[in-house]
Tab-separated table of C-alpha atoms in Angstrom:
chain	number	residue	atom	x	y	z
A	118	UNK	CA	-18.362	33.569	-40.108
A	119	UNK	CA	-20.591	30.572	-38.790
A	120	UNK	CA	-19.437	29.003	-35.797
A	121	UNK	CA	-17.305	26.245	-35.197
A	122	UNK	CA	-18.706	23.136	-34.277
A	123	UNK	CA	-17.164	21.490	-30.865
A	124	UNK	CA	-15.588	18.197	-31.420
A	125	UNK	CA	-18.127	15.317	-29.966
A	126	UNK	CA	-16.638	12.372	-28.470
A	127	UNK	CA	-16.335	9.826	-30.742
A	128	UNK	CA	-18.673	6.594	-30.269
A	129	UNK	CA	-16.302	3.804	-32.037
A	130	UNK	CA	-15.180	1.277	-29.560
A	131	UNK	CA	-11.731	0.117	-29.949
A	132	UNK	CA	-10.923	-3.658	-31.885
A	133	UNK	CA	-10.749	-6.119	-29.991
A	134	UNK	CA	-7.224	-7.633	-28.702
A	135	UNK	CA	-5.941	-4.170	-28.762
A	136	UNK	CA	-3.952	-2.600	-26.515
A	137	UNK	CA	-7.242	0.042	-25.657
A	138	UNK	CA	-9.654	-2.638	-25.490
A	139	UNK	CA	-7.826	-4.920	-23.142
A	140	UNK	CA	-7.275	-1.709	-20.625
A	141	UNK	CA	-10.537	-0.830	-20.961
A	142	UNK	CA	-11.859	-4.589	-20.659
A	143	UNK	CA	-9.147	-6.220	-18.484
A	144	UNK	CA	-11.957	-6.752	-15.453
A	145	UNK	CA	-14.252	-8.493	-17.532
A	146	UNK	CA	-11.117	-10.706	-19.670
A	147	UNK	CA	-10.016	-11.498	-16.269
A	148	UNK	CA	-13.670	-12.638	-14.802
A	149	UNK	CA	-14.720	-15.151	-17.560
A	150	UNK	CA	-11.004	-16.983	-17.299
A	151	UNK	CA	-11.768	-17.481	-13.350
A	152	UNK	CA	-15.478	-18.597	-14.209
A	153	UNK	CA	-13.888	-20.970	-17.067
A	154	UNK	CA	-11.961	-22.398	-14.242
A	155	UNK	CA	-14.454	-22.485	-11.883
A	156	UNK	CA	-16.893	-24.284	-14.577
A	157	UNK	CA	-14.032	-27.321	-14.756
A	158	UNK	CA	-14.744	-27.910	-11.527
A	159	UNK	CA	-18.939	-28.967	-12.783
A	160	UNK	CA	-17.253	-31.761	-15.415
A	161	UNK	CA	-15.615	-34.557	-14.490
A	162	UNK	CA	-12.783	-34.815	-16.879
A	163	UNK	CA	-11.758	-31.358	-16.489
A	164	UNK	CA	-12.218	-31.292	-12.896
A	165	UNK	CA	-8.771	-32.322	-11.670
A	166	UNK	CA	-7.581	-29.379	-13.651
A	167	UNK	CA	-9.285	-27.077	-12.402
A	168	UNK	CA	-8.830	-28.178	-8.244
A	169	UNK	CA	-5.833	-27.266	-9.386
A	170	UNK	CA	-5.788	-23.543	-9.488
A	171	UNK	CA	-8.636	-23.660	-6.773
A	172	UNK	CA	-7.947	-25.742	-3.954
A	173	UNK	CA	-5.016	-26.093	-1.607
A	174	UNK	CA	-2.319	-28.225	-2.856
A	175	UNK	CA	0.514	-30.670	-1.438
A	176	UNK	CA	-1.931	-31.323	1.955
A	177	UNK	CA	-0.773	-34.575	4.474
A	178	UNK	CA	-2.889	-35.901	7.253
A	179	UNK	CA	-1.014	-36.693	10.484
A	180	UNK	CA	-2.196	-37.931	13.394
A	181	UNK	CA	-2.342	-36.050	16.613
A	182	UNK	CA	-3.161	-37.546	20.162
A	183	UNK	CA	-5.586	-35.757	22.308
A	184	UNK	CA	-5.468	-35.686	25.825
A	185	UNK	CA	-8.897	-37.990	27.695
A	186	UNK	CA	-9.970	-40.062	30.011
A	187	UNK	CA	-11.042	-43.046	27.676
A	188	UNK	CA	-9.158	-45.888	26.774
A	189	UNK	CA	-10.151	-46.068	23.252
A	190	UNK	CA	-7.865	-45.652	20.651
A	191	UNK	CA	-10.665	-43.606	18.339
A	192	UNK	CA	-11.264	-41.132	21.071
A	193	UNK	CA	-6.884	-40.460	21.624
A	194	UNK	CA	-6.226	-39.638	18.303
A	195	UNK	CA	-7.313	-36.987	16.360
A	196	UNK	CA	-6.379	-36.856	12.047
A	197	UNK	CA	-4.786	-33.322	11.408
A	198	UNK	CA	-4.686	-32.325	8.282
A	199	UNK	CA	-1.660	-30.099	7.171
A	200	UNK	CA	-0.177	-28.358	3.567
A	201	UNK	CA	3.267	-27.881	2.680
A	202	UNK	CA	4.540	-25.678	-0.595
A	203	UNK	CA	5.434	-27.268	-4.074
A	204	UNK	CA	5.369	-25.669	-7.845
A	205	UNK	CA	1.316	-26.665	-8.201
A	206	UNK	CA	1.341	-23.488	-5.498
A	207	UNK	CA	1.927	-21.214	-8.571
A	208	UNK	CA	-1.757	-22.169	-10.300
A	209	UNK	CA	-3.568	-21.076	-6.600
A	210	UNK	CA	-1.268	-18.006	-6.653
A	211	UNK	CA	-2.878	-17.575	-10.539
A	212	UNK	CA	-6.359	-17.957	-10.069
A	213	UNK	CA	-6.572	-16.099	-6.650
A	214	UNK	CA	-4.919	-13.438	-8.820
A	215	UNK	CA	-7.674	-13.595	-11.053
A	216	UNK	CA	-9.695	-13.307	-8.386
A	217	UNK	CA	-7.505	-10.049	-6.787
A	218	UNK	CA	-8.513	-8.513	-9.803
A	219	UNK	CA	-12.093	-8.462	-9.925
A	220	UNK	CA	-12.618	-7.611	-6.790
A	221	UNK	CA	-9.957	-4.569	-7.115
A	222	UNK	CA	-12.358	-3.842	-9.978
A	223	UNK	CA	-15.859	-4.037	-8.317
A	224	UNK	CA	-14.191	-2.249	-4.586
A	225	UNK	CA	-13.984	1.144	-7.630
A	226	UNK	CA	-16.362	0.851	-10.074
A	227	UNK	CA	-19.008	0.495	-6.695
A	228	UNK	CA	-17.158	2.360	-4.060
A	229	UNK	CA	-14.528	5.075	-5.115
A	230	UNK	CA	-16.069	5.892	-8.270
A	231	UNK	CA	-18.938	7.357	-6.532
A	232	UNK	CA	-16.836	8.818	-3.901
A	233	UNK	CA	-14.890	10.491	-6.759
A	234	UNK	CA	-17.997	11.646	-8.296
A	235	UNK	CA	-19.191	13.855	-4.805
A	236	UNK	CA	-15.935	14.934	-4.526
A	237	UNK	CA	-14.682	16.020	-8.018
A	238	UNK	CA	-10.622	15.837	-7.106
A	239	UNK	CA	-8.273	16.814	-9.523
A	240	UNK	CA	-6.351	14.270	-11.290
A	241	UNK	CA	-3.316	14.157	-9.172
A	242	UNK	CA	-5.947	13.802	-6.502
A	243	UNK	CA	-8.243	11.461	-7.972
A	244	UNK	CA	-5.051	8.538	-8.481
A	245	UNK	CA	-4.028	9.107	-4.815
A	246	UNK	CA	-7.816	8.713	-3.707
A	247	UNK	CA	-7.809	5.695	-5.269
A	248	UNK	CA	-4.868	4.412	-4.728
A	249	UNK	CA	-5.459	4.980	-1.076
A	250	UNK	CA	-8.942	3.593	-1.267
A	251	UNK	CA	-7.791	0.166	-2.186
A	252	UNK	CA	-5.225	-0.238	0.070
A	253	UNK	CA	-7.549	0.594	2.936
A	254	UNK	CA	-9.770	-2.113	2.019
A	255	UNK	CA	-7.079	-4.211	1.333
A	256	UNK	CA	-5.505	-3.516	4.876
A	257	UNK	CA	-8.358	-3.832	6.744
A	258	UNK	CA	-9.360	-7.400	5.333
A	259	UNK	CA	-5.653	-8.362	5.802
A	260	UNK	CA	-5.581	-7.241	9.603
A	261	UNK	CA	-9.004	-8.848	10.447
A	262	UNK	CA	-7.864	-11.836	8.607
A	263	UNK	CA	-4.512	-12.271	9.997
A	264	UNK	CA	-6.020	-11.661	13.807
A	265	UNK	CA	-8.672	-14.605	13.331
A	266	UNK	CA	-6.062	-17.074	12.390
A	267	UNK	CA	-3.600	-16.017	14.836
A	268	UNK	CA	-6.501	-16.580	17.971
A	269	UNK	CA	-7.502	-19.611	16.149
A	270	UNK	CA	-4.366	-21.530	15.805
A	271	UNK	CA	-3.807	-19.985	19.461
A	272	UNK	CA	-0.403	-17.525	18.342
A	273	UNK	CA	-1.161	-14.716	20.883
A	274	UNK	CA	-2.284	-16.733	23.548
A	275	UNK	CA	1.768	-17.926	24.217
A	276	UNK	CA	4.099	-15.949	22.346
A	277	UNK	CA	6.215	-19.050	22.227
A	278	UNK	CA	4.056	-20.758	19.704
A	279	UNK	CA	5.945	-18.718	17.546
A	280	UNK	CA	9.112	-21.132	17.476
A	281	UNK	CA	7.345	-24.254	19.190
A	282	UNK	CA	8.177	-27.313	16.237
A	283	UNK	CA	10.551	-25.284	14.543
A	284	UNK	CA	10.916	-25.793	11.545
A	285	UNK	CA	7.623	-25.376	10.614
A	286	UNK	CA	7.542	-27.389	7.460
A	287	UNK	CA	3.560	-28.039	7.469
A	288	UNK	CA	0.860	-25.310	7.061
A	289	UNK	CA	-2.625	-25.177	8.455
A	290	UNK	CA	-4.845	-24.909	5.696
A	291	UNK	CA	-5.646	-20.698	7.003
A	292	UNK	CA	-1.945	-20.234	7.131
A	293	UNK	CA	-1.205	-21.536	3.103
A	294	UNK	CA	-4.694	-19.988	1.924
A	295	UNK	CA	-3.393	-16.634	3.558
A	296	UNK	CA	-0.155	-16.247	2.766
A	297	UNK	CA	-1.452	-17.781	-0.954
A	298	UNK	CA	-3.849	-14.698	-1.066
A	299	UNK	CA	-0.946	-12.207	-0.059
A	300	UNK	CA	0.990	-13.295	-2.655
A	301	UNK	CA	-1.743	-12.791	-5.275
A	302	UNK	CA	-2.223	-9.644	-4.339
A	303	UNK	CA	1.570	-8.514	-3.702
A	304	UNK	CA	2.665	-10.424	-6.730
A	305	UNK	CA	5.273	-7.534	-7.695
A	306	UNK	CA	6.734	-7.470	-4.024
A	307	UNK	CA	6.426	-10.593	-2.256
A	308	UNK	CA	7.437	-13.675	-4.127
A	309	UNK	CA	9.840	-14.981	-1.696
A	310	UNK	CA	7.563	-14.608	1.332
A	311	UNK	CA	6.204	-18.067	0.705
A	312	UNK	CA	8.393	-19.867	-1.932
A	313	UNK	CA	11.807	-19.385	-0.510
A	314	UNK	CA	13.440	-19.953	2.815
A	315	UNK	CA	11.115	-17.184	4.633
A	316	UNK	CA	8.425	-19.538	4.270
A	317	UNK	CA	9.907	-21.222	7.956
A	318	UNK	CA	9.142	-18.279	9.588
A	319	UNK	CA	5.139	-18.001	8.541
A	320	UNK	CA	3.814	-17.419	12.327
A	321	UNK	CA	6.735	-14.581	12.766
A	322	UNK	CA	5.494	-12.801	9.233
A	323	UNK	CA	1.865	-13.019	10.113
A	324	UNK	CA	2.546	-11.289	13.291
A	325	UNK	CA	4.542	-8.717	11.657
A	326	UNK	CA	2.009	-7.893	8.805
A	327	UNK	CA	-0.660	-7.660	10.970
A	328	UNK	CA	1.775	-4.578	12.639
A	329	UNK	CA	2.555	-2.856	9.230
A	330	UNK	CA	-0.848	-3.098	7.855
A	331	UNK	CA	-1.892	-1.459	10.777
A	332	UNK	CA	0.214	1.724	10.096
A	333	UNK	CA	-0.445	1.811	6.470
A	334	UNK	CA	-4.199	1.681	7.298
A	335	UNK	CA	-3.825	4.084	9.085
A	336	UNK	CA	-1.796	6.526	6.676
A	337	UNK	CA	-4.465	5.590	3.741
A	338	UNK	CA	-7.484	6.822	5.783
A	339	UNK	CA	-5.830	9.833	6.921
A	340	UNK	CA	-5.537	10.644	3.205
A	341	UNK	CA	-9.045	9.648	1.997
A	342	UNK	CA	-10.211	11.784	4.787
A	343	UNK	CA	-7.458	15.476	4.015
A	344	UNK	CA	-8.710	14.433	0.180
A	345	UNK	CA	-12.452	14.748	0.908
A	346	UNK	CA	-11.861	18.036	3.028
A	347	UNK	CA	-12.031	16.712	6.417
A	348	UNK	CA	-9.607	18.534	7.875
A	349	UNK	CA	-10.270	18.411	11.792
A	350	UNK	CA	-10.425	14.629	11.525
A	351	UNK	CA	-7.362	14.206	8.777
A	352	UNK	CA	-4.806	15.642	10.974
A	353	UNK	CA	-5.683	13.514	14.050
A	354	UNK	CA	-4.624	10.699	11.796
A	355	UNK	CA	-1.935	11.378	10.452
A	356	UNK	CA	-0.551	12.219	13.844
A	357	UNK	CA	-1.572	8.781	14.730
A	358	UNK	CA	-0.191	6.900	11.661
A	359	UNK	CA	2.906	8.827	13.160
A	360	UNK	CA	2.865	7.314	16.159
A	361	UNK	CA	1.645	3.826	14.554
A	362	UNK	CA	4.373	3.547	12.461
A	363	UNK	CA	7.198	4.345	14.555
A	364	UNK	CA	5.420	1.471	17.012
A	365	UNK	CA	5.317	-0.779	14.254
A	366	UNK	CA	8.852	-0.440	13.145
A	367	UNK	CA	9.926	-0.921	17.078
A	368	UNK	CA	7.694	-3.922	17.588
A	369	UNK	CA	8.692	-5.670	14.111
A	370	UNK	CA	12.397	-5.327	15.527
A	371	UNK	CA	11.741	-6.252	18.854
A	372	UNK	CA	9.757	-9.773	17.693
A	373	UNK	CA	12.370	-10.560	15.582
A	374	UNK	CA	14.791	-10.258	18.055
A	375	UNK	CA	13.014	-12.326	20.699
A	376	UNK	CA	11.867	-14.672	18.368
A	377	UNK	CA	14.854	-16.001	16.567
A	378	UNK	CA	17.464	-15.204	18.585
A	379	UNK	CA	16.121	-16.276	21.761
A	380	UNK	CA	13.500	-18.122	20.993
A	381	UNK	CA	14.763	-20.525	18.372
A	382	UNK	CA	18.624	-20.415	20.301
A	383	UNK	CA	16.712	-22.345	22.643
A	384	UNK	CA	15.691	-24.604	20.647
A	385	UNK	CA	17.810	-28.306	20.767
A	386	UNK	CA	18.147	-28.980	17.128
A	387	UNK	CA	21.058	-26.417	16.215
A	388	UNK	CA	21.983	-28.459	13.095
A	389	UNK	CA	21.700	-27.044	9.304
A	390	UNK	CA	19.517	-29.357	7.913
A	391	UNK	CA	18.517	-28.728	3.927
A	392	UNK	CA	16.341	-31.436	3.449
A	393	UNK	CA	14.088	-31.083	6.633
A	394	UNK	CA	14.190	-27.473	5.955
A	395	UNK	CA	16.350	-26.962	9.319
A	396	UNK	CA	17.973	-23.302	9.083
A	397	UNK	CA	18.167	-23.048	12.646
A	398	UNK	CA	21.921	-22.054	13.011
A	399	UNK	CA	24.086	-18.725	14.858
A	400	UNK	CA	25.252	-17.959	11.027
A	401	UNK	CA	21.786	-17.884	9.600
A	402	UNK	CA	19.870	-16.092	12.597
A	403	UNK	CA	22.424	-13.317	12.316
A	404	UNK	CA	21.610	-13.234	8.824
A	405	UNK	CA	17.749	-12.946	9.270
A	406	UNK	CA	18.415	-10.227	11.830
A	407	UNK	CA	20.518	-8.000	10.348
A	408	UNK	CA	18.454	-8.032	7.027
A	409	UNK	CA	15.557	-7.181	9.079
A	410	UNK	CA	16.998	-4.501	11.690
A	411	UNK	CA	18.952	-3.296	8.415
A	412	UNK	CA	15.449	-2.925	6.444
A	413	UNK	CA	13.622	-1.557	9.312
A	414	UNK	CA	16.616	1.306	9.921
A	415	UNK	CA	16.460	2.246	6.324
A	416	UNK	CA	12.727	2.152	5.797
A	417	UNK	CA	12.766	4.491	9.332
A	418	UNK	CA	15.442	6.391	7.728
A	419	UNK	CA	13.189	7.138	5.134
A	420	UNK	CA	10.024	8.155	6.615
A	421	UNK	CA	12.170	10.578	9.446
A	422	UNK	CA	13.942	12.451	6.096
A	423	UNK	CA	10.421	13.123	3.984
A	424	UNK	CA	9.022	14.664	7.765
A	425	UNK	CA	11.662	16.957	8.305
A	426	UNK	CA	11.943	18.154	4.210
A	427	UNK	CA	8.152	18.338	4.909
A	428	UNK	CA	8.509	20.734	7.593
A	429	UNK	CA	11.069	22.738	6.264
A	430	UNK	CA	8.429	23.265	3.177
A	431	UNK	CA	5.735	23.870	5.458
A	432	UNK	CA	7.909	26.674	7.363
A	433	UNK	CA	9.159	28.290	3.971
A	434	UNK	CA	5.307	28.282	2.783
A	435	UNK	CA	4.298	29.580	5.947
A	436	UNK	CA	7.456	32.328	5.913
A	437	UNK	CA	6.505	33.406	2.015
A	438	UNK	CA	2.269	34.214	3.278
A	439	UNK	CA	3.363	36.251	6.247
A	440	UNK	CA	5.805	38.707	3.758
A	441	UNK	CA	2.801	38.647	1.507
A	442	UNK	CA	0.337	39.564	3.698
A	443	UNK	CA	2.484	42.616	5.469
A	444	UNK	CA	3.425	43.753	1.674
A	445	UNK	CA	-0.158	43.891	1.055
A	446	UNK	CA	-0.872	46.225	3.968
A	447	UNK	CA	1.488	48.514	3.763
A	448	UNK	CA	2.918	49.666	0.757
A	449	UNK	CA	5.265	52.381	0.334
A	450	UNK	CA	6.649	54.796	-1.940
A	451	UNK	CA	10.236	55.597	-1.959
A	452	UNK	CA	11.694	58.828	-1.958
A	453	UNK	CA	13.631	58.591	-5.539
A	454	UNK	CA	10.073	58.179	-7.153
A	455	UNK	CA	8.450	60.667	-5.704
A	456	UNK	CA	11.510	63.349	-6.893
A	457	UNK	CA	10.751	61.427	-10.622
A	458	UNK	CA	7.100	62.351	-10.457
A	459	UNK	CA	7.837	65.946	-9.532
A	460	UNK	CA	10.437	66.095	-12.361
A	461	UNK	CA	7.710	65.069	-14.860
A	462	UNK	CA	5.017	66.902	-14.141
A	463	UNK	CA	7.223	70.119	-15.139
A	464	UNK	CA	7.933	68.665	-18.603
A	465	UNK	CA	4.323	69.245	-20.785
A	466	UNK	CA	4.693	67.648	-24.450
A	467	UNK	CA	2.530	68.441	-26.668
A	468	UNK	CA	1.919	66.180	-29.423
A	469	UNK	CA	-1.499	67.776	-30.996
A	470	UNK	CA	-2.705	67.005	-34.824
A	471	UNK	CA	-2.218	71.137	-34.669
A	472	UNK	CA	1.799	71.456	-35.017
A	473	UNK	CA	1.996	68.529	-37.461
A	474	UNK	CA	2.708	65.979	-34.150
A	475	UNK	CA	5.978	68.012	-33.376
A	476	UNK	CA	6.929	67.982	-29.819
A	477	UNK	CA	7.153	71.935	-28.616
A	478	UNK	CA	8.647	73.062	-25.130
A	479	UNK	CA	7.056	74.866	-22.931
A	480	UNK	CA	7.626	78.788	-22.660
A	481	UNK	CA	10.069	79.474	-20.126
A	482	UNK	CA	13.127	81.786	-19.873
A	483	UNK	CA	15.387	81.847	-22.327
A	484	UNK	CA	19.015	81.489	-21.782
């Protein structure tokens, strides 16, 4: 019988605007729309288009005084310029998205892919490991982000800058362009952060994403590291991302808490205002902190019920190898067998091609 052949893999590509090819392709589709866009911006009749998707939107210049010594007007006052939100905000969240993907696709095809390759992780594995790898990336550019704007616009030099010219109605143009990037990236999650009411509270949010990134960092490392078997360092870490996320939760609370009930009950204006975007009231701070504490308790809630089912299945494991390495030892015979093996070996069948196969007894005493 000749051999079977094995099965080759099959060289056809898959047509084009299928459901394959786009899955397989979906980097590249999603590269030439941003450089179409980014070409409008060369022409100069489809350049106002395309400043669309790419630059900031909805920006006002104000003037600001500045304190000197000089009595010229020029010298006094300085031109700010400032963005608020409007629907044109949805192109930038497009392109930007555009742009989330591509560099999603070149952080795996350059960086985990090769990891993946050294490591050769199961598939179970292999999603985590990637999964992991992009948030860590993500996280870190996030948190180093986030901690430049907040020393530039001067946020953790006086933590009452947080509610100083409440409400805060006007962006910087690093506040929008972050909190536009955010939402490119956490389309599927955080569509209200900018486009609804939570918007007033952009210095708060920054502050408190800076705090959860910094757990989840933390938690993603630990797993790249128990993924590509190092061990000693692994558990280090994810005794720290313990300890960083029960911080995290605490701090979130506690900023919250100073912030808007303290901070903007001090405030004068005390009036709901809809068209200033004044939501500075008892009813609506309650609100804001009992969705928060209430998120925070349940998120805590959470994370303290998968540790202790953890450890419970860590114990059991641990109780099932200790009975299987003392059964292994020692293994003994009980008493009832030993009588059956006795009981046999007196019995002798014979079941030779000589008597036809018959079973004979042995010659004993007869009765």
């Amino acid at each position: 019988m000749p051999p079977v052949r094995r099965r080759g893999a099959t060289s056809k590509n898959p047509p084009i605007f299928s459901h394959e090819f786009v899955i397989q392709n979906h980097a590249d589709i999603v590269s030439c729309l941003a450089m179409l866009i980014l070409v409008g911006l060369m022409f100069q009749v489809t350049s106002p288009l395309s400043s669309v998707f790419v630059t900031m939107q909805y920006n006002v210049t104000t003037n600001v005084s500045t304190e000197g010594d000089t009595s010229e007007e020029d010298e006094d006052v300085e031109e700010v310029t400032s963005y608020h939100s409007g629907p044109k905000d949805i192109c930038s969240v497009f392109f930007y998205l555009l742009i989330a993907v591509v560099l999603h696709a070149v952080v795996q095809e350059y960086l985990l892919d090769k990891l993946n390759r050294k490591l050769h992780l199961s598939k179970t594995k292999h999603s985590k490991f990637n999964e992991s790898g992009q948030l860590i990336v993500f996280y870190i550019f996030s948190i180093l982000w986030a901690v430049d704007i907040m020393i530039k616009e001067g946020y953790l030099n006086n933590l009452s800058h947080l509610w100083d010219g409440y409400p805060h109605a006007l962006l910087s143009f690093r506040l929008k362009f972050y909190f536009i990037t955010q939402i490119a990236y956490w389309l599927h999650s955080f569509p209200e952060l900018y486009f609804q009411k939570i918007k007033r509270l952009t210095r708060l949010a920054i502050l408190c994403l800076v705090l959860h990134y910094l757990a989840e960092m933390t938690f993603h490392l630990a797993r790249i590291l128990y993924f590509s078997d190092y061990l000693d360092i692994s558990k280090p870490c994810f005794k720290l991302w313990f300890v960083f996320f029960l911080a995290a939760r605490a701090c979130i609370v506690i900023l919250t808490v100073h912030t808007v009930w303290f901070g903007l009950g001090r405030l004068p204006n005390q009036e709901f205002d809809l068209a200033a975007g004044n939501f500075n009231t008892a009813f609506f701070r309650i609100v804001i902190l009992a969705a928060v504490c209430l998120f925070q308790g349940w998120v805590l809630f959470d994370f303290l019920t998968f540790q202790i089912k953890r450890q419970k299945e860590q114990s059991a494991n641990h109780t099932i190898t200790t009975k299987k390495s003392k059964g292994l030892h020692s293994t003994p015979t009980s008493p009832k067998k030993e009588k059956a093996k006795k009981e046999e070996g007196k019995v002798v069948n014979h079941d030779s091609p000589q008597n036809g196969g018959m079973r004979t007894r042995s010659k004993g005493k007869k009765k």
